[in-house]
Amino acid sequence: MAKDNPVSDIRIGQVTSQWAEGNHLYVAYQKEMTSTNAIAKEEAFAENLMEESLCLYVTDHQTAGRGRGKNTWIDARPGSSLLSSWSYLLGVKPQPTTSCLIGLAVYRACSTTWPFLAWNLKAPNDIYIGDKKIAGILLENVAQGDEVRLVIGLGLNVTDSPEDVDTATSLIESLPVGAPLLGQDYMAFLDRLMFELTDAVSHAEESLSPTDQLSLLTALNLHPLLKEKYTGMEADGSLLIGDKKINWSAL
């Protein structure tokens, strides 16, 4: 049965593209792409983009959306999700802690915009509301000489979630009754997201600060499906459960 969705005519990719243009960002928008990350990597060092420190790729539907490893990203109906890749031009190679910082950045942007929702982080790359997944993150690097492009793929269910994925949710489905998804809220989210991602990327060659460690630990331990709470986090991103150390990239 199709979901009764009063905002089915909204195209999140198109709205996001308009926001980017208003902020004078380079943005590539198409109604359909194979994968925003794939296109971002193909154009990573295009001559006309070498002066762009940030390039944004957005679409309303991916025909070959990817997640971490061999996982795929399934979006609901076209236009219902933020399907994006944020391509940053760096002069350094990102350290493994960058993955931690990017997850924290997306979590902060979400929880700042909609603080009344039960946001939490599932290592290494998923954002949840309660026990339902709402967003996934995929980081990839492309290098050419001393130049590096860090491509941050972000898929966020906004007005709908896949019908056949019981563990997924969207913003519309999660908002309290009487609290509509306002356009100004979504724009504020994009503003905050760009700020948080850019700040995280600026620390891509650094260890995690004590504040970042505590912030990540808190966001991770909010996840209701955790079998054991994390007891600590180290500057290299390693997580601790008692005497057991878990490498972030191994999760």
mmCIF file of C-alpha atoms in Angstrom:
data_model
loop_
_atom_site.group_PDB
_atom_site.id
_atom_site.type_symbol
_atom_site.label_atom_id
_atom_site.label_comp_id
_atom_site.label_asym_id
_atom_site.label_seq_id
_atom_site.Cartn_x
_atom_site.Cartn_y
_atom_site.Cartn_z
ATOM 1 C CA MET A 1 0.000 0.000 0.000
ATOM 2 C CA ALA A 2 1.399 3.386 -0.915
ATOM 3 C CA LYS A 3 2.051 5.761 1.953
ATOM 4 C CA ASP A 4 -0.195 8.785 2.271
ATOM 5 C CA ASN A 5 2.362 11.545 1.849
ATOM 6 C CA PRO A 6 1.212 15.166 1.538
ATOM 7 C CA VAL A 7 4.608 16.326 0.261
ATOM 8 C CA SER A 8 5.009 13.806 -2.561
ATOM 9 C CA ASP A 9 5.500 16.567 -5.144
ATOM 10 C CA ILE A 10 8.618 17.934 -3.423
ATOM 11 C CA ARG A 11 11.918 17.011 -5.067
ATOM 12 C CA ILE A 12 14.606 17.125 -2.375
ATOM 13 C CA GLY A 13 17.450 17.027 -4.894
ATOM 14 C CA GLN A 14 16.068 20.019 -6.750
ATOM 15 C CA VAL A 15 15.443 21.954 -3.516
ATOM 16 C CA THR A 16 18.983 21.211 -2.351
ATOM 17 C CA SER A 17 20.402 22.338 -5.691
ATOM 18 C CA GLN A 18 18.565 25.650 -5.381
ATOM 19 C CA TRP A 19 19.968 26.097 -1.861
ATOM 20 C CA ALA A 20 23.510 25.447 -3.167
ATOM 21 C CA GLU A 21 23.105 27.954 -5.993
ATOM 22 C CA GLY A 22 21.890 30.521 -3.481
ATOM 23 C CA ASN A 23 25.069 29.927 -1.483
ATOM 24 C CA HIS A 24 27.265 30.246 -4.603
ATOM 25 C CA LEU A 25 28.440 26.626 -4.442
ATOM 26 C CA TYR A 26 29.319 24.585 -7.473
ATOM 27 C CA VAL A 27 26.444 22.124 -7.765
ATOM 28 C CA ALA A 28 25.734 19.372 -10.269
ATOM 29 C CA TYR A 29 22.074 18.326 -10.186
ATOM 30 C CA GLN A 30 20.343 15.743 -12.336
ATOM 31 C CA LYS A 31 16.977 14.114 -11.785
ATOM 32 C CA GLU A 32 18.681 10.735 -12.051
ATOM 33 C CA MET A 33 22.291 9.584 -11.582
ATOM 34 C CA THR A 34 23.970 6.220 -11.245
ATOM 35 C CA SER A 35 25.605 7.303 -7.980
ATOM 36 C CA THR A 36 26.474 10.790 -6.761
ATOM 37 C CA ASN A 37 29.757 9.467 -5.367
ATOM 38 C CA ALA A 38 30.644 7.858 -8.687
ATOM 39 C CA ILE A 39 30.064 11.098 -10.604
ATOM 40 C CA ALA A 40 31.918 13.130 -7.956
ATOM 41 C CA LYS A 41 34.939 10.831 -8.267
ATOM 42 C CA GLU A 42 34.874 10.952 -12.069
ATOM 43 C CA GLU A 43 34.993 14.758 -11.967
ATOM 44 C CA ALA A 44 37.326 15.024 -8.948
ATOM 45 C CA PHE A 45 40.116 16.726 -10.876
ATOM 46 C CA ALA A 46 38.270 18.174 -13.818
ATOM 47 C CA GLU A 47 40.135 21.285 -14.951
ATOM 48 C CA ASN A 48 37.155 23.575 -14.461
ATOM 49 C CA LEU A 49 36.697 22.392 -10.861
ATOM 50 C CA MET A 50 40.239 22.756 -9.547
ATOM 51 C CA GLU A 51 39.405 26.170 -8.087
ATOM 52 C CA GLU A 52 36.354 24.770 -6.281
ATOM 53 C CA SER A 53 37.158 23.755 -2.709
ATOM 54 C CA LEU A 54 33.684 22.211 -2.397
ATOM 55 C CA CYS A 55 31.571 20.669 -5.135
ATOM 56 C CA LEU A 56 28.101 19.320 -4.422
ATOM 57 C CA TYR A 57 26.423 16.544 -6.402
ATOM 58 C CA VAL A 58 22.717 15.885 -5.872
ATOM 59 C CA THR A 59 20.014 13.849 -7.530
ATOM 60 C CA ASP A 60 16.429 12.750 -6.991
ATOM 61 C CA HIS A 61 17.126 9.093 -7.756
ATOM 62 C CA GLN A 62 20.174 6.837 -7.926
ATOM 63 C CA THR A 63 20.141 3.805 -10.197
ATOM 64 C CA ALA A 64 23.260 2.342 -8.534
ATOM 65 C CA GLY A 65 23.364 3.882 -5.080
ATOM 66 C CA ARG A 66 26.084 2.422 -2.889
ATOM 67 C CA GLY A 67 26.744 1.988 0.793
ATOM 68 C CA ARG A 68 29.806 0.810 2.659
ATOM 69 C CA GLY A 69 31.527 -2.306 1.287
ATOM 70 C CA LYS A 70 29.137 -4.249 -0.948
ATOM 71 C CA ASN A 71 26.025 -2.653 0.537
ATOM 72 C CA THR A 72 23.591 -0.713 -1.604
ATOM 73 C CA TRP A 73 21.588 2.404 -0.789
ATOM 74 C CA ILE A 74 17.894 2.068 -1.550
ATOM 75 C CA ASP A 75 15.899 5.285 -1.788
ATOM 76 C CA ALA A 76 12.125 5.411 -1.730
ATOM 77 C CA ARG A 77 10.252 7.220 -4.493
ATOM 78 C CA PRO A 78 12.298 9.695 -6.579
ATOM 79 C CA GLY A 79 12.741 13.058 -4.879
ATOM 80 C CA SER A 80 12.022 11.834 -1.351
ATOM 81 C CA SER A 81 15.621 11.704 -0.087
ATOM 82 C CA LEU A 82 18.699 13.871 0.090
ATOM 83 C CA LEU A 83 21.020 11.924 -2.217
ATOM 84 C CA SER A 84 24.249 13.871 -2.188
ATOM 85 C CA SER A 85 28.023 13.868 -2.412
ATOM 86 C CA TRP A 86 30.089 16.661 -0.891
ATOM 87 C CA SER A 87 33.467 16.748 -2.647
ATOM 88 C CA TYR A 88 36.191 18.635 -0.757
ATOM 89 C CA LEU A 89 39.572 19.497 -2.304
ATOM 90 C CA LEU A 90 42.307 18.914 0.264
ATOM 91 C CA GLY A 91 46.055 19.365 0.387
ATOM 92 C CA VAL A 92 46.504 16.484 2.839
ATOM 93 C CA LYS A 93 45.523 12.853 3.014
ATOM 94 C CA PRO A 94 42.626 12.364 5.456
ATOM 95 C CA GLN A 95 43.393 10.242 8.508
ATOM 96 C CA PRO A 96 41.117 7.372 9.662
ATOM 97 C CA THR A 97 39.654 9.702 12.310
ATOM 98 C CA THR A 98 37.979 11.643 9.482
ATOM 99 C CA SER A 99 35.255 8.998 9.330
ATOM 100 C CA CYS A 100 34.484 9.596 13.015
ATOM 101 C CA LEU A 101 34.394 13.359 12.541
ATOM 102 C CA ILE A 102 32.089 13.205 9.518
ATOM 103 C CA GLY A 103 29.609 10.975 11.362
ATOM 104 C CA LEU A 104 29.657 13.396 14.274
ATOM 105 C CA ALA A 105 29.198 16.337 11.899
ATOM 106 C CA VAL A 106 26.039 14.869 10.344
ATOM 107 C CA TYR A 107 24.713 13.921 13.781
ATOM 108 C CA ARG A 108 25.290 17.469 15.049
ATOM 109 C CA ALA A 109 23.583 19.041 12.032
ATOM 110 C CA CYS A 110 20.532 16.811 12.483
ATOM 111 C CA SER A 111 20.241 17.131 16.250
ATOM 112 C CA THR A 112 20.753 20.898 16.161
ATOM 113 C CA THR A 113 17.979 21.399 13.601
ATOM 114 C CA TRP A 114 15.481 18.952 15.131
ATOM 115 C CA PRO A 115 16.583 18.598 18.800
ATOM 116 C CA PHE A 116 13.292 16.993 19.858
ATOM 117 C CA LEU A 117 13.977 13.809 17.868
ATOM 118 C CA ALA A 118 15.907 10.832 19.281
ATOM 119 C CA TRP A 119 18.987 11.141 17.073
ATOM 120 C CA ASN A 120 21.845 8.710 17.582
ATOM 121 C CA LEU A 121 24.902 7.441 15.762
ATOM 122 C CA LYS A 122 25.676 3.831 14.840
ATOM 123 C CA ALA A 123 29.346 3.288 14.050
ATOM 124 C CA PRO A 124 30.790 3.534 11.564
ATOM 125 C CA ASN A 125 28.460 5.342 9.157
ATOM 126 C CA ASP A 126 24.749 5.350 10.032
ATOM 127 C CA ILE A 127 22.449 7.960 11.560
ATOM 128 C CA TYR A 128 19.358 6.759 13.404
ATOM 129 C CA ILE A 129 16.234 8.197 14.979
ATOM 130 C CA GLY A 130 15.481 5.824 17.827
ATOM 131 C CA ASP A 131 15.921 2.318 16.446
ATOM 132 C CA LYS A 132 15.257 3.276 12.806
ATOM 133 C CA LYS A 133 17.939 4.190 10.260
ATOM 134 C CA ILE A 134 17.431 7.511 8.520
ATOM 135 C CA ALA A 135 20.815 8.235 6.932
ATOM 136 C CA GLY A 136 23.981 6.572 5.680
ATOM 137 C CA ILE A 137 27.429 8.001 5.002
ATOM 138 C CA LEU A 138 30.027 6.770 2.508
ATOM 139 C CA LEU A 139 33.541 8.305 2.454
ATOM 140 C CA GLU A 140 35.903 7.875 -0.484
ATOM 141 C CA ASN A 141 39.232 9.480 -1.417
ATOM 142 C CA VAL A 142 40.610 10.262 -4.856
ATOM 143 C CA ALA A 143 44.239 11.389 -5.158
ATOM 144 C CA GLN A 144 46.179 13.104 -7.939
ATOM 145 C CA GLY A 145 49.717 14.124 -7.061
ATOM 146 C CA ASP A 146 49.537 16.224 -3.898
ATOM 147 C CA GLU A 147 45.840 16.929 -4.341
ATOM 148 C CA VAL A 148 43.157 14.848 -2.660
ATOM 149 C CA ARG A 149 39.412 14.931 -3.061
ATOM 150 C CA LEU A 150 37.456 13.696 -0.067
ATOM 151 C CA VAL A 151 34.026 12.629 -1.310
ATOM 152 C CA ILE A 152 31.377 12.439 1.405
ATOM 153 C CA GLY A 153 28.324 10.558 0.206
ATOM 154 C CA LEU A 154 25.232 11.250 2.306
ATOM 155 C CA GLY A 155 21.816 9.701 1.840
ATOM 156 C CA LEU A 156 19.067 11.015 4.135
ATOM 157 C CA ASN A 157 15.406 9.968 4.002
ATOM 158 C CA VAL A 158 13.431 13.205 4.164
ATOM 159 C CA THR A 159 9.829 12.856 3.010
ATOM 160 C CA ASP A 160 9.630 9.067 2.712
ATOM 161 C CA SER A 161 11.510 5.824 3.398
ATOM 162 C CA PRO A 162 11.618 2.536 1.455
ATOM 163 C CA GLU A 163 8.393 0.608 2.051
ATOM 164 C CA ASP A 164 10.070 -2.783 2.173
ATOM 165 C CA VAL A 165 12.754 -1.783 4.697
ATOM 166 C CA ASP A 166 11.211 -2.113 8.154
ATOM 167 C CA THR A 167 14.302 -0.739 9.876
ATOM 168 C CA ALA A 168 14.200 2.589 7.977
ATOM 169 C CA THR A 169 12.436 5.857 8.711
ATOM 170 C CA SER A 170 12.287 9.408 7.362
ATOM 171 C CA LEU A 171 11.998 12.889 8.812
ATOM 172 C CA ILE A 172 8.317 13.144 7.886
ATOM 173 C CA GLU A 173 7.550 9.825 9.579
ATOM 174 C CA SER A 174 9.488 10.784 12.708
ATOM 175 C CA LEU A 175 8.158 14.282 13.353
ATOM 176 C CA PRO A 176 5.565 14.665 16.108
ATOM 177 C CA VAL A 177 1.952 15.183 15.088
ATOM 178 C CA GLY A 178 1.398 18.856 14.355
ATOM 179 C CA ALA A 179 5.076 19.537 13.612
ATOM 180 C CA PRO A 180 5.327 19.751 9.814
ATOM 181 C CA LEU A 181 8.576 19.629 7.903
ATOM 182 C CA LEU A 182 9.069 23.301 7.112
ATOM 183 C CA GLY A 183 11.149 24.459 4.189
ATOM 184 C CA GLN A 184 12.983 26.916 6.418
ATOM 185 C CA ASP A 185 13.946 24.051 8.741
ATOM 186 C CA TYR A 186 15.384 22.050 5.859
ATOM 187 C CA MET A 187 17.351 25.058 4.627
ATOM 188 C CA ALA A 188 18.652 25.642 8.154
ATOM 189 C CA PHE A 189 19.700 21.992 8.225
ATOM 190 C CA LEU A 190 21.660 22.368 4.982
ATOM 191 C CA ASP A 191 23.361 25.501 6.336
ATOM 192 C CA ARG A 192 24.349 23.656 9.487
ATOM 193 C CA LEU A 193 25.382 20.544 7.582
ATOM 194 C CA MET A 194 27.769 22.489 5.356
ATOM 195 C CA PHE A 195 29.244 24.238 8.413
ATOM 196 C CA GLU A 196 29.731 20.982 10.328
ATOM 197 C CA LEU A 197 31.161 19.048 7.357
ATOM 198 C CA THR A 198 33.569 21.849 6.467
ATOM 199 C CA ASP A 199 34.747 22.083 10.074
ATOM 200 C CA ALA A 200 35.238 18.317 10.256
ATOM 201 C CA VAL A 201 37.201 18.263 7.008
ATOM 202 C CA SER A 202 39.492 21.017 8.321
ATOM 203 C CA HIS A 203 40.614 18.563 11.040
ATOM 204 C CA ALA A 204 41.086 15.623 8.664
ATOM 205 C CA GLU A 205 44.781 15.177 9.531
ATOM 206 C CA GLU A 206 44.362 15.471 13.295
ATOM 207 C CA SER A 207 43.652 13.130 16.173
ATOM 208 C CA LEU A 208 40.274 13.387 17.881
ATOM 209 C CA SER A 209 40.112 16.076 20.540
ATOM 210 C CA PRO A 210 38.814 15.175 24.020
ATOM 211 C CA THR A 211 35.590 17.035 23.190
ATOM 212 C CA ASP A 212 35.131 15.077 19.971
ATOM 213 C CA GLN A 213 35.789 11.812 21.802
ATOM 214 C CA LEU A 214 33.157 12.555 24.452
ATOM 215 C CA SER A 215 30.675 13.826 21.873
ATOM 216 C CA LEU A 216 31.058 10.683 19.771
ATOM 217 C CA LEU A 217 30.832 8.423 22.807
ATOM 218 C CA THR A 218 27.581 10.101 23.856
ATOM 219 C CA ALA A 219 26.016 9.911 20.383
ATOM 220 C CA LEU A 220 27.018 6.262 19.982
ATOM 221 C CA ASN A 221 25.723 5.204 23.384
ATOM 222 C CA LEU A 222 22.313 6.710 22.594
ATOM 223 C CA HIS A 223 21.799 3.966 20.015
ATOM 224 C CA PRO A 224 19.091 1.715 21.514
ATOM 225 C CA LEU A 225 20.221 -1.451 19.712
ATOM 226 C CA LEU A 226 23.679 -1.513 21.308
ATOM 227 C CA LYS A 227 24.257 -4.760 23.178
ATOM 228 C CA GLU A 228 26.986 -3.171 25.316
ATOM 229 C CA LYS A 229 27.675 0.497 25.979
ATOM 230 C CA TYR A 230 31.042 1.864 24.925
ATOM 231 C CA THR A 231 33.128 2.798 27.946
ATOM 232 C CA GLY A 232 35.693 4.980 26.226
ATOM 233 C CA MET A 233 37.138 6.323 23.010
ATOM 234 C CA GLU A 234 40.743 7.052 22.098
ATOM 235 C CA ALA A 235 42.240 9.840 20.025
ATOM 236 C CA ASP A 236 42.728 7.521 17.033
ATOM 237 C CA GLY A 237 39.016 6.634 16.972
ATOM 238 C CA SER A 238 39.338 3.270 18.703
ATOM 239 C CA LEU A 239 36.355 2.387 20.885
ATOM 240 C CA LEU A 240 36.595 0.671 24.242
ATOM 241 C CA ILE A 241 34.244 -1.757 25.947
ATOM 242 C CA GLY A 242 35.973 -2.482 29.232
ATOM 243 C CA ASP A 243 39.411 -3.855 28.340
ATOM 244 C CA LYS A 244 38.376 -4.639 24.764
ATOM 245 C CA LYS A 245 39.517 -2.237 22.036
ATOM 246 C CA ILE A 246 37.598 -1.992 18.757
ATOM 247 C CA ASN A 247 39.027 -0.275 15.699
ATOM 248 C CA TRP A 248 36.487 2.133 14.145
ATOM 249 C CA SER A 249 37.222 0.922 10.612
ATOM 250 C CA ALA A 250 36.580 -2.689 11.677
ATOM 251 C CA LEU A 251 32.976 -1.977 12.654
#
